[in-house]
PDB file of C-alpha atoms in Angstrom:
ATOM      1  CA  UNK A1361    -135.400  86.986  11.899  1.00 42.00           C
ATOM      2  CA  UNK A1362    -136.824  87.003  15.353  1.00 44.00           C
ATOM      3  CA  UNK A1363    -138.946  90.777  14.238  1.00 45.00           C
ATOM      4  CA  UNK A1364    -142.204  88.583  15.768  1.00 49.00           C
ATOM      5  CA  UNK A1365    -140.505  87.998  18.929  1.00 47.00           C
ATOM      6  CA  UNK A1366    -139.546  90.552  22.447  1.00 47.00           C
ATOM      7  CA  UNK A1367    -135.432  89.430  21.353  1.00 49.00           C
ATOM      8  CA  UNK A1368    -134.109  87.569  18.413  1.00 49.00           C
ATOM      9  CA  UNK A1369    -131.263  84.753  19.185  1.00 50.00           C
ATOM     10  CA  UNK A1370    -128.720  88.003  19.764  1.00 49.00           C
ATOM     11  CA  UNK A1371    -130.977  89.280  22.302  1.00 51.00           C
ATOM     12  CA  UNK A1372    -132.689  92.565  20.437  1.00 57.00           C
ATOM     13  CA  UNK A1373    -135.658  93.384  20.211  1.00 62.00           C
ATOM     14  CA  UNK A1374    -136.863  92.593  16.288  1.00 75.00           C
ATOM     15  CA  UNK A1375    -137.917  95.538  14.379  1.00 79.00           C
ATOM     16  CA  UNK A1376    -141.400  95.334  14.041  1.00 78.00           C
ATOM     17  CA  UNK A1377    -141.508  95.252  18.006  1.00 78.00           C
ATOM     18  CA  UNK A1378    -139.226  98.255  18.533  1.00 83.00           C
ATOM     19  CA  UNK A1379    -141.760 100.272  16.104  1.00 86.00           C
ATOM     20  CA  UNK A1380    -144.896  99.405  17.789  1.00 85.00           C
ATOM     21  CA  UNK A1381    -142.778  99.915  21.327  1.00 86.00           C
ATOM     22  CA  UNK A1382    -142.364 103.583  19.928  1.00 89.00           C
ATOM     23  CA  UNK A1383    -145.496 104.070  18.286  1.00 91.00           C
ATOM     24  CA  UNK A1384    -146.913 103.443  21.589  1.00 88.00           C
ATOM     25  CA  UNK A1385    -145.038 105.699  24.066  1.00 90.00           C
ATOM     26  CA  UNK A1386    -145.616 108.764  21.230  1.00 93.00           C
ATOM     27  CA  UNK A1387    -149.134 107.836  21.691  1.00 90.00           C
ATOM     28  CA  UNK A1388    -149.151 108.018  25.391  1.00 88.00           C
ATOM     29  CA  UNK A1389    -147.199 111.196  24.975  1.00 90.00           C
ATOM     30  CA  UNK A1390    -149.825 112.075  22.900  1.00 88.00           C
ATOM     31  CA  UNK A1391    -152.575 111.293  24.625  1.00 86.00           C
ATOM     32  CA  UNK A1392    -151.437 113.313  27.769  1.00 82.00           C
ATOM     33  CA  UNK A1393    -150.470 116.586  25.552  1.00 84.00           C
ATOM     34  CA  UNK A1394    -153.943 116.208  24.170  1.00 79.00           C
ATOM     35  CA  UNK A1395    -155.281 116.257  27.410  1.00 78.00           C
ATOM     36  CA  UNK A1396    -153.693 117.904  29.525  1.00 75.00           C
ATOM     37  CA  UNK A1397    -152.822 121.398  27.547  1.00 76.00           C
ATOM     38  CA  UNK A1398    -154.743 124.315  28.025  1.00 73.00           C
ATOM     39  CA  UNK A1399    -158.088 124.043  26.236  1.00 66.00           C
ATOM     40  CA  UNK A1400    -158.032 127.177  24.806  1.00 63.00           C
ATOM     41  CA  UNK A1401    -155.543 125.476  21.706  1.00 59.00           C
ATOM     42  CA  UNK A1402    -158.728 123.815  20.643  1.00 59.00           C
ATOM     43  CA  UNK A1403    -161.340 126.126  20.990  1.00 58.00           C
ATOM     44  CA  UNK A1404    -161.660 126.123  16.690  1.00 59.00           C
ATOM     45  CA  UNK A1405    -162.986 121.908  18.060  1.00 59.00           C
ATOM     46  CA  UNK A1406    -166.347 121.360  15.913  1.00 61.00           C
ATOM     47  CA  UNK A1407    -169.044 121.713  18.665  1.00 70.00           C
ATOM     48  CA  UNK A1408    -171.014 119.038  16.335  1.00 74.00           C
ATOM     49  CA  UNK A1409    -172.232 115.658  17.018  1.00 71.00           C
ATOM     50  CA  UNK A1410    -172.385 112.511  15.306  1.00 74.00           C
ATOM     51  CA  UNK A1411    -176.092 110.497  15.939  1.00 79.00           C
ATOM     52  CA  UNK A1412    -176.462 112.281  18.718  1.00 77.00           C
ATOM     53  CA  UNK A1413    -172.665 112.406  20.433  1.00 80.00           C
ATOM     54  CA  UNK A1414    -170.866 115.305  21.020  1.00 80.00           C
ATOM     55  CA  UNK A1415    -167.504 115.000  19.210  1.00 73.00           C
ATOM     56  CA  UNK A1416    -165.192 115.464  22.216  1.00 79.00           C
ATOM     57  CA  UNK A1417    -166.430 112.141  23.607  1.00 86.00           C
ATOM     58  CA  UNK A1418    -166.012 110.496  20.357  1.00 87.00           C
ATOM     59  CA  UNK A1419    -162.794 111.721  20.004  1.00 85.00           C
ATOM     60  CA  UNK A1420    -162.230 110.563  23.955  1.00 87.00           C
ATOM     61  CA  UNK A1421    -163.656 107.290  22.518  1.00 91.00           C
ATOM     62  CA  UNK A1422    -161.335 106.614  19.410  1.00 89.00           C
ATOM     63  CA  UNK A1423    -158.229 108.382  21.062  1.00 89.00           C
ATOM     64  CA  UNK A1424    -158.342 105.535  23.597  1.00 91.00           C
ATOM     65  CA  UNK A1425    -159.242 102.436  21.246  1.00 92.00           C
ATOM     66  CA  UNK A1426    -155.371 102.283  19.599  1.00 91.00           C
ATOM     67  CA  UNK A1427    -153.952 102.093  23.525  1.00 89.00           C
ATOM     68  CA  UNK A1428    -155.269  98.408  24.159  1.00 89.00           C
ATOM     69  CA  UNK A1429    -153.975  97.182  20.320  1.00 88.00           C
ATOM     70  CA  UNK A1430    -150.208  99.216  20.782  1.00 88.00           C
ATOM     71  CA  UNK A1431    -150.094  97.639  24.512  1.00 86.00           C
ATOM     72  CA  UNK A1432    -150.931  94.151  24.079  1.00 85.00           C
ATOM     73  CA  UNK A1433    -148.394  93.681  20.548  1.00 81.00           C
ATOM     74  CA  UNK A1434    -145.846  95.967  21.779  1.00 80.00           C
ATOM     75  CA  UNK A1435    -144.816  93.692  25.124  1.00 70.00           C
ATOM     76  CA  UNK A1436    -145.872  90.396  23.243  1.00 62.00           C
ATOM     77  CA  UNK A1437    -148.630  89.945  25.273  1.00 51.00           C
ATOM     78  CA  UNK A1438    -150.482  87.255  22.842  1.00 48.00           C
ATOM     79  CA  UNK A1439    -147.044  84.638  23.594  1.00 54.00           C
ATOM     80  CA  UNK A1440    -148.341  84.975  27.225  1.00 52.00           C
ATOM     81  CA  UNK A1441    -149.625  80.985  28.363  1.00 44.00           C
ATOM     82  CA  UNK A1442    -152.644  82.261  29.438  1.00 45.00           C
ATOM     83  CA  UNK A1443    -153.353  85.596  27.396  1.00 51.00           C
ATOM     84  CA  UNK A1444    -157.146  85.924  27.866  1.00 52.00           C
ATOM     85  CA  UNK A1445    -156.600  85.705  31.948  1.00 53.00           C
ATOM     86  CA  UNK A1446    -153.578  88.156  32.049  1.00 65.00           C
ATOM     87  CA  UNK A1447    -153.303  89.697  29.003  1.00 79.00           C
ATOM     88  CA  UNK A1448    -156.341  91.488  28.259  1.00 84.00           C
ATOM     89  CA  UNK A1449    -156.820  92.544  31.558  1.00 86.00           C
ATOM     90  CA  UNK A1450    -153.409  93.770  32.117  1.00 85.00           C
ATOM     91  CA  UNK A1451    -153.646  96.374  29.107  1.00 88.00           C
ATOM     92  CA  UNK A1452    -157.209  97.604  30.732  1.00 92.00           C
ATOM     93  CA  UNK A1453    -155.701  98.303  33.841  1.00 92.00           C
ATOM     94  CA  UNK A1454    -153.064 100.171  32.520  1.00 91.00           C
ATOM     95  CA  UNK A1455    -155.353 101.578  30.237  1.00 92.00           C
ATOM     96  CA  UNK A1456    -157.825 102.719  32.772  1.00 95.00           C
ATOM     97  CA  UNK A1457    -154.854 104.031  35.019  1.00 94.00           C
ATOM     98  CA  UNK A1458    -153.533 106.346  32.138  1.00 91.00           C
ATOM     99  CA  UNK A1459    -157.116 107.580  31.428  1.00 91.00           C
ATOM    100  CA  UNK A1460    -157.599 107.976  35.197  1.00 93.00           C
ATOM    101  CA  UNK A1461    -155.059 109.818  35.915  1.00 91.00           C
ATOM    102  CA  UNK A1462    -155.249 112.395  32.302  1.00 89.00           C
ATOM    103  CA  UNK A1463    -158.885 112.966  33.922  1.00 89.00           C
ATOM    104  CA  UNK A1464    -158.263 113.646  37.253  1.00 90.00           C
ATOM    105  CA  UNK A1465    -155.253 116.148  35.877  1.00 87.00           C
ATOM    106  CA  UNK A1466    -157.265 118.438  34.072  1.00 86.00           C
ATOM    107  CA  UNK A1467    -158.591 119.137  37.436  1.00 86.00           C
ATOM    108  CA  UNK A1468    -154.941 120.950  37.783  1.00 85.00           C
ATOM    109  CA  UNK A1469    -155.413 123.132  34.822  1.00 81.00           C
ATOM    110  CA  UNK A1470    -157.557 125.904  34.729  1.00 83.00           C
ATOM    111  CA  UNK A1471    -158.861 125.583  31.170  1.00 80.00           C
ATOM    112  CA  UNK A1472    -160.491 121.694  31.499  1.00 81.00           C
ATOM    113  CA  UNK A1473    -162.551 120.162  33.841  1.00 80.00           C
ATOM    114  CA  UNK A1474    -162.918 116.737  35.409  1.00 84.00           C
ATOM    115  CA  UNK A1475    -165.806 115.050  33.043  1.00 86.00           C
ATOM    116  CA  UNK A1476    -167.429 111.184  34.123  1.00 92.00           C
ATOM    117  CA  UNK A1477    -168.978 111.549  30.748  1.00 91.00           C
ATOM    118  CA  UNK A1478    -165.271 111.602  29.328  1.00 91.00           C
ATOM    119  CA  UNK A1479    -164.254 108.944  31.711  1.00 94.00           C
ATOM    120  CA  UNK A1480    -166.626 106.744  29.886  1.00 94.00           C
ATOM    121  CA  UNK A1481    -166.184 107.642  26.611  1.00 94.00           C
ATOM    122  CA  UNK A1482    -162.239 106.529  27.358  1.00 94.00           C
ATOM    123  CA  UNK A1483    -163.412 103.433  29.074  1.00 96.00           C
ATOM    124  CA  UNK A1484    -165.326 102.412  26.184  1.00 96.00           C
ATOM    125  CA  UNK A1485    -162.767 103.062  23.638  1.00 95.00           C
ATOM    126  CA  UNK A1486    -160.568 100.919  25.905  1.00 96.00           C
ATOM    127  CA  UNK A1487    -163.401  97.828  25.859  1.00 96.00           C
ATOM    128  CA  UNK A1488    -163.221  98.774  21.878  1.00 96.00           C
ATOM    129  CA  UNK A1489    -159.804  98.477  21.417  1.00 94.00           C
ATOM    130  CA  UNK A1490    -159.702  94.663  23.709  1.00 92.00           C
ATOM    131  CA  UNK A1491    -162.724  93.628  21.576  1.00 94.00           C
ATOM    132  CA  UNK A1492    -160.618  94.398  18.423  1.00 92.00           C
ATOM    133  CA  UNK A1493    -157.763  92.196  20.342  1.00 89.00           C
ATOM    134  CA  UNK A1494    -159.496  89.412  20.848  1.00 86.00           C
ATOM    135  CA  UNK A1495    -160.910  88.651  17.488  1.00 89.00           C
ATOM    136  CA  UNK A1496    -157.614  89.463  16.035  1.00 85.00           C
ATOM    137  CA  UNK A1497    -155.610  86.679  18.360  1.00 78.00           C
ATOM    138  CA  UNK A1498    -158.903  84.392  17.996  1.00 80.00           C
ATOM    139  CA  UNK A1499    -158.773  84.422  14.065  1.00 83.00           C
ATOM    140  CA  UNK A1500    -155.772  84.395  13.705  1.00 76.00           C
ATOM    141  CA  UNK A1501    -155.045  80.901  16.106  1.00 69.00           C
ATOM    142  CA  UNK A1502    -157.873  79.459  14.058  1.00 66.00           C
ATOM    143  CA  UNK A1503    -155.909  79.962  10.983  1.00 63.00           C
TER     144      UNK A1503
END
């Protein structure tokens, strides 16, 4: 009943795409409470790592993989003509932007610092998350 579309025939959005449009700005909200807030709410953060990788840029890693998948199905990216030349890029702008600009704010706040090491951890996640994109929309048209 149109759920798989932007609008159905009555021109709403369809149910599944309203949840995903949510899911992704309380994610972005998320993201930039995460952070952005004073660093001293997460001093109890393991100081461990996993093979080798301190677990704040894993967890820069993973919190930035779900951005690209909520982005691309939440503005029905995939119905674009030519997905692969606008789509995919489109959400790693954006992507890159929002990470960007998180970064560069916790030069504002006493209690973080501006990290390149972070940066890339985010960046990555982001090239995870259009990875995960692709094969989905590739399997799926071979179906």
């Amino acid at each position: 009943m149109g759920s798989g579309n932007i609008h159905n025939k009555e021109g709403k959005i369809g149910y599944r795409k309203l949840i995903v449009r949510v899911l992704l700005f309380v994610y972005i909200g998320t993201i930039f409470y995460l952070f952005l807030a004073d660093s001293d709410n997460f001093s109890s953060f393991p100081q461990v790592s996993f093979l080798g990788i301190p677990a704040d840029k894993l967890f820069h890693f993973l919190a930035y993989t779900p951005f690209v998948i909520l982005l691309y199905f939440s503005f029905s990216l995939p119905r674009l003509k030519a997905r692969f030349c606008y789509g995919i890029p489109f959400v790693l702008i954006v992507g890159a932007v929002i990470c960007t600009i998180t970064e560069i704010l916790q030069l504002t706040n006493p209690t973080r610092s501006f990290s390149m090491y972070d940066l890339a951890a985010n960046y990555l996640g982001l090239l995870t998350g259009a990875i995960f994109v692709l094969y989905y929309v590739r399997t799926r048209r071979l179906q």
